[in-house]
């Protein structure tokens, strides 16, 4: 238990401020305090409790000051409302010299622990608030604040001269504000040095950003390749290398993405051009040139077949197909005639014997408005659409029929 712990314990013991207790209340409190601490209190606590009892019995100005300015004692527990405006403390009414001496004698341990904790937790507002009591602040506490603040600023100064760390701007601003409040020359000089270094770095970055894009692009590339093999020892040059290499890596990633997109676009462009070319070639000759552009293959057409031709007639098998219970149903709702014929390439691949190949070949006619059920047995087939189906004549041979008016939109 510290001196301030004893003071807060006393506040909870009696409703009156400790500086105004009568003698009998002090005697009761002393018994209670000794009972609380006699078994567990270390020697340091025993000394602190003895000091508090002495202050309590002698009605010292320190006790009166603590009662008159509760925000002072509470800020050591981070319980002071820092949003509230407090009047500047008037030390003369308590006897400034004696008050300062008692604070030095009794509160130094509490104050030093408080400073160490605040710097560790970076609670800047309480550090600023505690400086308002600088007139009664113990010399050791003042020196501790300056030393810790200097150490923090030195770490930032070192970070500014190293390529491995970056200054946390928001935290540094707090420390700079506290240094300005303290007004110590060496602290002010450290803050100014760090500000200059920050300004130089910002200027360097802005100069790079404000250059024309193409100039900055090539500088990043050349600088990146340069620093790939050169590792400077000068801190300023190290920071520059770190920035340039960061931009260089980003630029390489960006170039890689762009290159990949160009490659993909070129690939699909090539495929697209190939498909267009194939479509043009197919438009010229079709999949089956003898079916679509028969005249280019020396094929002549005879007179159209008579109206007695029936749906389901198979020109390959030279007979009308019998009704089938399974397969695909073709409903011709168009005004055109339709020829369904088996894919010859598939037949050649599936069947080795000519007899089976011949049996698998079909070329079935469907009249406009008629329906056909056809079991293809898994053989792919094609559609040939048009009007006026007619026999073909090539030399002395009569081949499969063609349409004298094939549909211009249909690719067989």
Short mmCIF file of C-alpha atoms in Angstrom, two decimals:
data_model
loop_
_atom_site.label_atom_id
_atom_site.label_comp_id
_atom_site.label_asym_id
_atom_site.label_seq_id
_atom_site.Cartn_x
_atom_site.Cartn_y
_atom_site.Cartn_z
CA UNK A 1 0.00 0.00 0.00
CA UNK A 2 1.40 3.37 -1.05
CA UNK A 3 0.82 6.83 0.39
CA UNK A 4 -1.98 7.50 -2.11
CA UNK A 5 -3.50 4.08 -1.43
CA UNK A 6 -3.70 5.04 2.24
CA UNK A 7 -5.27 8.39 1.30
CA UNK A 8 -8.02 6.73 -0.80
CA UNK A 9 -8.54 4.19 1.98
CA UNK A 10 -9.06 7.08 4.40
CA UNK A 11 -11.61 8.69 2.09
CA UNK A 12 -13.66 5.50 2.15
CA UNK A 13 -13.35 5.26 5.97
CA UNK A 14 -15.09 8.55 6.81
CA UNK A 15 -17.46 10.91 5.03
CA UNK A 16 -15.48 13.99 6.04
CA UNK A 17 -12.26 14.97 4.18
CA UNK A 18 -9.23 13.53 6.07
CA UNK A 19 -7.80 17.03 6.65
CA UNK A 20 -10.88 17.84 8.76
CA UNK A 21 -11.06 14.74 10.93
CA UNK A 22 -11.28 15.14 14.67
CA UNK A 23 -8.79 13.41 16.96
CA UNK A 24 -11.02 10.44 17.79
CA UNK A 25 -11.61 9.67 14.09
CA UNK A 26 -7.85 9.71 13.47
CA UNK A 27 -7.31 7.23 16.36
CA UNK A 28 -9.99 4.86 15.01
CA UNK A 29 -8.59 5.08 11.50
CA UNK A 30 -5.05 4.37 12.72
CA UNK A 31 -6.19 1.18 14.42
CA UNK A 32 -8.10 0.09 11.30
CA UNK A 33 -5.18 0.91 9.03
CA UNK A 34 -2.66 -0.99 11.13
CA UNK A 35 -5.02 -3.97 11.35
CA UNK A 36 -5.40 -4.04 7.55
CA UNK A 37 -1.67 -4.00 6.89
CA UNK A 38 0.08 -5.67 9.83
CA UNK A 39 0.19 -9.17 8.31
CA UNK A 40 0.79 -8.60 4.62
CA UNK A 41 2.34 -5.17 4.21
CA UNK A 42 6.03 -5.12 3.05
CA UNK A 43 8.50 -2.69 4.57
CA UNK A 44 7.88 -0.12 1.86
CA UNK A 45 4.17 -0.10 2.62
CA UNK A 46 4.83 0.18 6.34
CA UNK A 47 6.90 3.29 5.70
CA UNK A 48 4.23 4.77 3.45
CA UNK A 49 1.50 4.11 6.01
CA UNK A 50 3.60 5.66 8.75
CA UNK A 51 4.14 8.72 6.58
CA UNK A 52 0.43 9.04 5.90
CA UNK A 53 -0.44 8.76 9.59
CA UNK A 54 2.12 11.47 10.35
CA UNK A 55 0.58 13.76 7.71
CA UNK A 56 -2.89 12.96 9.04
CA UNK A 57 -1.97 13.74 12.66
CA UNK A 58 -0.02 16.93 11.94
CA UNK A 59 -2.69 18.36 9.59
CA UNK A 60 -0.03 18.97 6.97
CA UNK A 61 -0.65 21.23 3.95
CA UNK A 62 -0.30 18.19 1.66
CA UNK A 63 -3.44 16.63 3.12
CA UNK A 64 -5.33 19.91 2.80
CA UNK A 65 -4.14 20.25 -0.81
CA UNK A 66 -5.29 16.73 -1.70
CA UNK A 67 -8.73 17.43 -0.19
CA UNK A 68 -9.03 20.80 -1.94
CA UNK A 69 -7.94 19.45 -5.35
CA UNK A 70 -9.41 15.94 -5.71
CA UNK A 71 -8.61 15.92 -9.44
CA UNK A 72 -4.89 15.84 -8.54
CA UNK A 73 -5.10 12.61 -6.54
CA UNK A 74 -7.61 11.00 -8.94
CA UNK A 75 -5.45 11.54 -12.01
CA UNK A 76 -2.90 9.11 -10.54
CA UNK A 77 -5.68 6.47 -10.90
CA UNK A 78 -6.75 7.70 -14.38
CA UNK A 79 -10.08 8.75 -12.85
CA UNK A 80 -9.96 12.50 -13.41
CA UNK A 81 -12.45 13.86 -15.94
CA UNK A 82 -10.06 15.47 -18.40
CA UNK A 83 -12.94 17.03 -20.36
CA UNK A 84 -13.69 19.28 -17.42
CA UNK A 85 -11.86 22.60 -17.00
CA UNK A 86 -10.10 22.88 -13.67
CA UNK A 87 -8.79 26.16 -12.22
CA UNK A 88 -5.04 26.53 -11.89
CA UNK A 89 -4.01 25.36 -8.42
CA UNK A 90 -3.18 28.07 -5.88
CA UNK A 91 -0.23 26.78 -3.88
CA UNK A 92 0.32 29.87 -1.74
CA UNK A 93 -2.65 29.22 0.53
CA UNK A 94 -0.99 25.92 1.50
CA UNK A 95 2.52 27.32 1.78
CA UNK A 96 4.22 26.51 -1.49
CA UNK A 97 7.70 25.64 -0.17
CA UNK A 98 6.44 23.30 2.56
CA UNK A 99 3.86 21.73 0.19
CA UNK A 100 6.52 21.07 -2.45
CA UNK A 101 8.79 19.51 0.16
CA UNK A 102 6.04 17.19 1.41
CA UNK A 103 5.09 16.17 -2.13
CA UNK A 104 8.76 15.39 -2.75
CA UNK A 105 8.99 13.36 0.46
CA UNK A 106 5.70 11.46 0.30
CA UNK A 107 4.44 11.32 -3.30
CA UNK A 108 7.61 10.74 -5.32
CA UNK A 109 7.20 6.92 -5.44
CA UNK A 110 3.54 7.16 -6.52
CA UNK A 111 4.31 9.81 -9.12
CA UNK A 112 7.25 7.92 -10.62
CA UNK A 113 5.23 4.71 -10.95
CA UNK A 114 2.44 6.73 -12.55
CA UNK A 115 4.82 8.29 -15.13
CA UNK A 116 6.31 4.92 -16.05
CA UNK A 117 2.86 3.39 -16.53
CA UNK A 118 1.57 6.31 -18.61
CA UNK A 119 4.53 6.22 -20.98
CA UNK A 120 4.18 2.46 -21.30
CA UNK A 121 0.46 2.74 -22.07
CA UNK A 122 0.98 5.94 -24.11
CA UNK A 123 -1.80 7.82 -22.28
CA UNK A 124 -0.71 11.23 -23.48
CA UNK A 125 -3.62 13.19 -22.04
CA UNK A 126 -2.76 12.20 -18.47
CA UNK A 127 0.90 12.97 -19.14
CA UNK A 128 -0.11 16.46 -20.30
CA UNK A 129 -2.42 16.85 -17.33
CA UNK A 130 0.23 15.90 -14.78
CA UNK A 131 2.53 18.65 -16.12
CA UNK A 132 0.11 21.32 -14.86
CA UNK A 133 1.46 20.51 -11.39
CA UNK A 134 5.06 21.11 -12.43
CA UNK A 135 5.50 23.77 -9.71
CA UNK A 136 5.24 21.11 -6.97
CA UNK A 137 6.59 18.23 -9.05
CA UNK A 138 9.55 16.44 -7.44
CA UNK A 139 12.87 16.88 -9.23
CA UNK A 140 13.16 13.14 -9.79
CA UNK A 141 9.71 12.96 -11.39
CA UNK A 142 10.48 15.88 -13.70
CA UNK A 143 13.75 14.28 -14.72
CA UNK A 144 11.97 10.96 -15.32
CA UNK A 145 9.42 12.58 -17.64
CA UNK A 146 12.12 14.36 -19.63
CA UNK A 147 14.28 11.24 -19.88
CA UNK A 148 11.42 9.01 -21.04
CA UNK A 149 10.22 11.59 -23.53
CA UNK A 150 13.74 12.04 -24.83
CA UNK A 151 14.06 8.27 -25.23
CA UNK A 152 10.83 8.18 -27.23
CA UNK A 153 11.94 11.02 -29.48
CA UNK A 154 15.37 9.45 -29.92
CA UNK A 155 13.72 6.26 -31.11
CA UNK A 156 11.83 8.31 -33.71
CA UNK A 157 15.02 10.14 -34.69
CA UNK A 158 16.75 6.80 -35.17
CA UNK A 159 13.77 5.53 -37.17
CA UNK A 160 14.08 8.53 -39.48
CA UNK A 161 17.72 7.63 -40.19
CA UNK A 162 16.99 3.94 -40.72
CA UNK A 163 15.31 2.18 -43.59
CA UNK A 164 13.77 -0.46 -41.33
CA UNK A 165 11.18 1.58 -39.43
CA UNK A 166 8.53 4.16 -40.18
CA UNK A 167 7.49 6.95 -37.84
CA UNK A 168 3.95 6.56 -36.52
CA UNK A 169 2.77 10.06 -37.31
CA UNK A 170 -0.13 10.21 -34.86
CA UNK A 171 1.93 8.98 -31.89
CA UNK A 172 4.80 11.27 -32.75
CA UNK A 173 2.47 14.28 -32.82
CA UNK A 174 1.43 13.52 -29.25
CA UNK A 175 5.02 13.32 -28.09
CA UNK A 176 5.87 16.51 -29.97
CA UNK A 177 2.97 18.29 -28.27
CA UNK A 178 4.16 17.11 -24.85
CA UNK A 179 7.72 18.24 -25.64
CA UNK A 180 6.41 21.66 -26.62
CA UNK A 181 4.49 21.87 -23.35
CA UNK A 182 7.58 20.95 -21.31
CA UNK A 183 9.75 23.38 -23.26
CA UNK A 184 13.06 21.61 -22.65
CA UNK A 185 15.60 22.75 -25.26
CA UNK A 186 16.97 19.34 -26.17
CA UNK A 187 13.45 17.98 -26.59
CA UNK A 188 12.47 20.85 -28.87
CA UNK A 189 15.61 20.30 -30.96
CA UNK A 190 14.81 16.61 -31.35
CA UNK A 191 11.28 17.39 -32.51
CA UNK A 192 12.57 19.96 -35.01
CA UNK A 193 15.12 17.51 -36.41
CA UNK A 194 12.47 14.82 -36.92
CA UNK A 195 10.14 17.35 -38.57
CA UNK A 196 12.89 18.35 -41.00
CA UNK A 197 13.53 14.71 -41.87
CA UNK A 198 9.82 14.16 -42.45
CA UNK A 199 9.68 17.23 -44.68
CA UNK A 200 12.65 16.01 -46.73
CA UNK A 201 11.05 12.60 -47.23
CA UNK A 202 7.73 14.14 -48.21
CA UNK A 203 9.45 16.51 -50.66
CA UNK A 204 11.32 13.60 -52.22
CA UNK A 205 8.10 11.64 -52.66
CA UNK A 206 6.23 14.64 -54.10
CA UNK A 207 9.00 15.31 -56.59
CA UNK A 208 8.74 11.73 -57.78
CA UNK A 209 4.94 11.85 -57.99
CA UNK A 210 4.83 15.19 -59.82
CA UNK A 211 7.05 13.97 -62.66
CA UNK A 212 5.33 13.08 -65.96
CA UNK A 213 3.95 9.56 -65.90
CA UNK A 214 6.23 8.12 -68.56
CA UNK A 215 9.29 9.69 -66.92
CA UNK A 216 8.32 8.32 -63.51
CA UNK A 217 7.62 4.91 -65.07
CA UNK A 218 11.08 4.57 -66.61
CA UNK A 219 12.77 5.99 -63.50
CA UNK A 220 11.05 3.31 -61.41
CA UNK A 221 12.15 0.57 -63.81
CA UNK A 222 15.75 1.74 -64.11
CA UNK A 223 15.94 2.55 -60.39
CA UNK A 224 14.51 -0.85 -59.49
CA UNK A 225 17.03 -2.73 -61.64
CA UNK A 226 19.81 -0.55 -60.19
CA UNK A 227 18.87 -1.24 -56.56
CA UNK A 228 18.45 -4.96 -57.25
CA UNK A 229 22.23 -5.19 -57.27
CA UNK A 230 23.16 -2.18 -55.12
CA UNK A 231 22.54 -2.11 -51.38
CA UNK A 232 23.55 1.30 -49.94
CA UNK A 233 24.74 1.81 -46.38
CA UNK A 234 23.75 5.46 -46.10
CA UNK A 235 20.41 5.67 -44.20
CA UNK A 236 18.94 8.27 -46.55
CA UNK A 237 19.89 6.19 -49.56
CA UNK A 238 18.45 3.10 -47.84
CA UNK A 239 15.10 4.84 -47.42
CA UNK A 240 15.16 5.82 -51.09
CA UNK A 241 15.96 2.24 -52.08
CA UNK A 242 13.10 0.95 -49.95
CA UNK A 243 10.63 3.34 -51.61
CA UNK A 244 11.92 2.68 -55.14
CA UNK A 245 11.88 -1.10 -54.68
CA UNK A 246 8.31 -0.92 -53.39
CA UNK A 247 7.26 1.00 -56.50
CA UNK A 248 9.35 -1.32 -58.67
CA UNK A 249 7.66 -4.47 -57.34
CA UNK A 250 4.22 -2.92 -57.80
CA UNK A 251 5.12 -1.90 -61.37
CA UNK A 252 6.35 -5.40 -62.20
CA UNK A 253 3.13 -6.92 -60.87
CA UNK A 254 1.11 -4.40 -62.89
CA UNK A 255 3.13 -5.13 -66.04
CA UNK A 256 2.67 -8.85 -65.45
CA UNK A 257 -1.10 -8.44 -65.19
CA UNK A 258 -1.18 -6.29 -68.33
CA UNK A 259 0.99 -8.81 -70.20
CA UNK A 260 -1.27 -11.65 -69.13
CA UNK A 261 -4.38 -9.76 -70.27
CA UNK A 262 -2.73 -8.98 -73.62
CA UNK A 263 -1.78 -12.65 -74.03
CA UNK A 264 -5.30 -13.80 -73.19
CA UNK A 265 -6.78 -11.21 -75.55
CA UNK A 266 -4.38 -12.25 -78.32
CA UNK A 267 -5.22 -15.92 -77.78
CA UNK A 268 -8.97 -15.38 -77.91
CA UNK A 269 -8.53 -12.93 -80.77
CA UNK A 270 -6.68 -15.59 -82.72
CA UNK A 271 -9.40 -18.13 -81.93
CA UNK A 272 -12.06 -15.63 -82.96
CA UNK A 273 -10.32 -14.87 -86.25
CA UNK A 274 -9.92 -18.58 -86.88
CA UNK A 275 -13.62 -19.16 -86.21
CA UNK A 276 -14.60 -16.31 -88.52
CA UNK A 277 -12.34 -17.69 -91.23
CA UNK A 278 -13.85 -21.14 -90.77
CA UNK A 279 -17.33 -19.67 -91.02
CA UNK A 280 -16.36 -17.93 -94.24
CA UNK A 281 -14.97 -21.16 -95.66
CA UNK A 282 -18.05 -23.06 -94.57
CA UNK A 283 -20.21 -20.40 -96.18
CA UNK A 284 -18.35 -21.10 -99.40
CA UNK A 285 -18.41 -24.90 -99.42
CA UNK A 286 -20.49 -26.05 -96.41
CA UNK A 287 -19.76 -29.13 -94.34
CA UNK A 288 -20.87 -31.32 -97.21
CA UNK A 289 -20.09 -29.49 -100.45
CA UNK A 290 -21.73 -32.18 -102.54
CA UNK A 291 -25.00 -31.49 -100.68
CA UNK A 292 -25.00 -27.73 -100.60
CA UNK A 293 -22.88 -26.56 -103.52
CA UNK A 294 -23.45 -29.50 -105.82
CA UNK A 295 -22.88 -27.48 -109.01
CA UNK A 296 -19.25 -26.86 -107.99
CA UNK A 297 -18.67 -30.61 -107.89
CA UNK A 298 -20.02 -31.33 -111.39
CA UNK A 299 -23.35 -32.63 -110.10
CA UNK A 300 -26.53 -32.16 -112.13
CA UNK A 301 -30.08 -32.30 -110.75
CA UNK A 302 -32.87 -34.20 -112.36
CA UNK A 303 -36.57 -33.36 -112.17
CA UNK A 304 -38.09 -33.12 -108.66
CA UNK A 305 -39.56 -36.27 -107.21
CA UNK A 306 -43.29 -36.75 -107.60
CA UNK A 307 -45.80 -35.88 -104.90
CA UNK A 308 -46.12 -39.58 -104.09
CA UNK A 309 -42.89 -39.45 -102.07
CA UNK A 310 -43.75 -40.26 -98.44
CA UNK A 311 -42.31 -39.09 -95.13
CA UNK A 312 -39.88 -41.67 -93.81
CA UNK A 313 -38.53 -42.72 -97.20
CA UNK A 314 -34.85 -43.68 -96.80
CA UNK A 315 -32.87 -42.85 -99.95
CA UNK A 316 -29.88 -44.89 -98.71
CA UNK A 317 -31.91 -48.00 -97.97
CA UNK A 318 -34.29 -47.29 -100.90
CA UNK A 319 -37.41 -47.98 -98.90
CA UNK A 320 -39.80 -46.33 -96.49
CA UNK A 321 -38.80 -46.85 -92.87
CA UNK A 322 -41.24 -48.91 -90.83
CA UNK A 323 -42.81 -47.28 -87.73
CA UNK A 324 -40.43 -47.29 -84.69
CA UNK A 325 -41.48 -47.35 -81.03
CA UNK A 326 -38.31 -45.62 -79.70
CA UNK A 327 -35.87 -42.96 -80.76
CA UNK A 328 -36.23 -39.28 -81.54
CA UNK A 329 -39.40 -37.61 -82.74
CA UNK A 330 -38.95 -35.02 -85.48
CA UNK A 331 -41.87 -32.66 -86.05
CA UNK A 332 -41.46 -30.59 -89.18
CA UNK A 333 -43.59 -27.49 -88.63
CA UNK A 334 -41.75 -25.52 -91.33
CA UNK A 335 -42.78 -25.06 -94.99
CA UNK A 336 -39.51 -26.75 -96.01
CA UNK A 337 -38.65 -30.35 -96.73
CA UNK A 338 -36.06 -31.96 -94.42
CA UNK A 339 -33.47 -34.64 -95.06
CA UNK A 340 -31.97 -36.41 -92.03
CA UNK A 341 -28.76 -38.24 -92.91
CA UNK A 342 -26.25 -40.16 -90.82
CA UNK A 343 -22.76 -38.77 -90.25
CA UNK A 344 -20.45 -40.70 -92.58
CA UNK A 345 -17.30 -40.02 -90.53
CA UNK A 346 -18.86 -41.59 -87.43
CA UNK A 347 -20.01 -44.62 -89.41
CA UNK A 348 -16.51 -45.10 -90.83
CA UNK A 349 -15.07 -44.90 -87.30
CA UNK A 350 -17.65 -47.18 -85.63
CA UNK A 351 -17.94 -49.99 -88.20
CA UNK A 352 -15.09 -51.86 -89.86
CA UNK A 353 -17.17 -54.16 -92.10
CA UNK A 354 -18.66 -52.64 -95.23
CA UNK A 355 -21.91 -54.54 -94.77
CA UNK A 356 -22.49 -52.96 -91.37
CA UNK A 357 -21.50 -49.56 -92.67
CA UNK A 358 -24.02 -49.85 -95.47
CA UNK A 359 -26.75 -50.84 -93.03
CA UNK A 360 -25.96 -47.87 -90.77
CA UNK A 361 -26.25 -45.31 -93.55
CA UNK A 362 -29.58 -43.47 -93.70
CA UNK A 363 -30.99 -40.48 -95.55
CA UNK A 364 -34.61 -40.01 -94.49
CA UNK A 365 -37.05 -37.49 -95.99
CA UNK A 366 -39.73 -35.57 -94.01
CA UNK A 367 -42.55 -33.74 -95.76
CA UNK A 368 -43.48 -30.21 -94.50
CA UNK A 369 -45.97 -30.58 -91.65
CA UNK A 370 -45.23 -34.29 -91.06
CA UNK A 371 -43.74 -36.12 -88.07
CA UNK A 372 -41.08 -38.84 -88.02
CA UNK A 373 -39.87 -41.11 -85.21
CA UNK A 374 -36.29 -42.23 -85.89
CA UNK A 375 -34.01 -44.38 -83.78
CA UNK A 376 -30.49 -43.21 -84.68
CA UNK A 377 -28.82 -45.90 -82.52
CA UNK A 378 -26.36 -43.28 -81.26
CA UNK A 379 -25.03 -42.31 -84.71
CA UNK A 380 -24.80 -38.50 -85.12
CA UNK A 381 -26.88 -37.07 -87.97
CA UNK A 382 -27.25 -33.86 -89.98
CA UNK A 383 -30.19 -31.87 -91.33
CA UNK A 384 -30.51 -30.75 -94.96
CA UNK A 385 -33.36 -28.28 -95.54
CA UNK A 386 -34.85 -26.85 -98.69
CA UNK A 387 -37.48 -27.25 -101.41
CA UNK A 388 -37.94 -29.38 -104.53
CA UNK A 389 -35.96 -32.50 -103.68
CA UNK A 390 -34.48 -34.00 -106.83
CA UNK A 391 -32.22 -36.89 -107.84
CA UNK A 392 -28.58 -36.09 -108.64
CA UNK A 393 -26.73 -37.20 -111.74
CA UNK A 394 -22.94 -37.32 -111.94
CA UNK A 395 -21.81 -38.83 -115.18
CA UNK A 396 -23.84 -42.00 -115.55
CA UNK A 397 -24.39 -42.46 -111.81
CA UNK A 398 -27.49 -41.45 -109.86
CA UNK A 399 -26.56 -40.37 -106.32
CA UNK A 400 -28.41 -39.14 -103.24
CA UNK A 401 -30.96 -36.38 -103.81
CA UNK A 402 -30.44 -32.64 -103.39
CA UNK A 403 -32.72 -29.66 -103.04
CA UNK A 404 -32.97 -27.42 -106.04
CA UNK A 405 -33.68 -24.58 -103.57
CA UNK A 406 -31.63 -25.24 -100.41
CA UNK A 407 -32.40 -22.91 -97.51
CA UNK A 408 -29.77 -20.16 -97.55
CA UNK A 409 -29.54 -19.91 -93.73
CA UNK A 410 -29.02 -23.60 -93.11
CA UNK A 411 -25.50 -25.04 -92.90
CA UNK A 412 -25.69 -28.81 -93.44
#
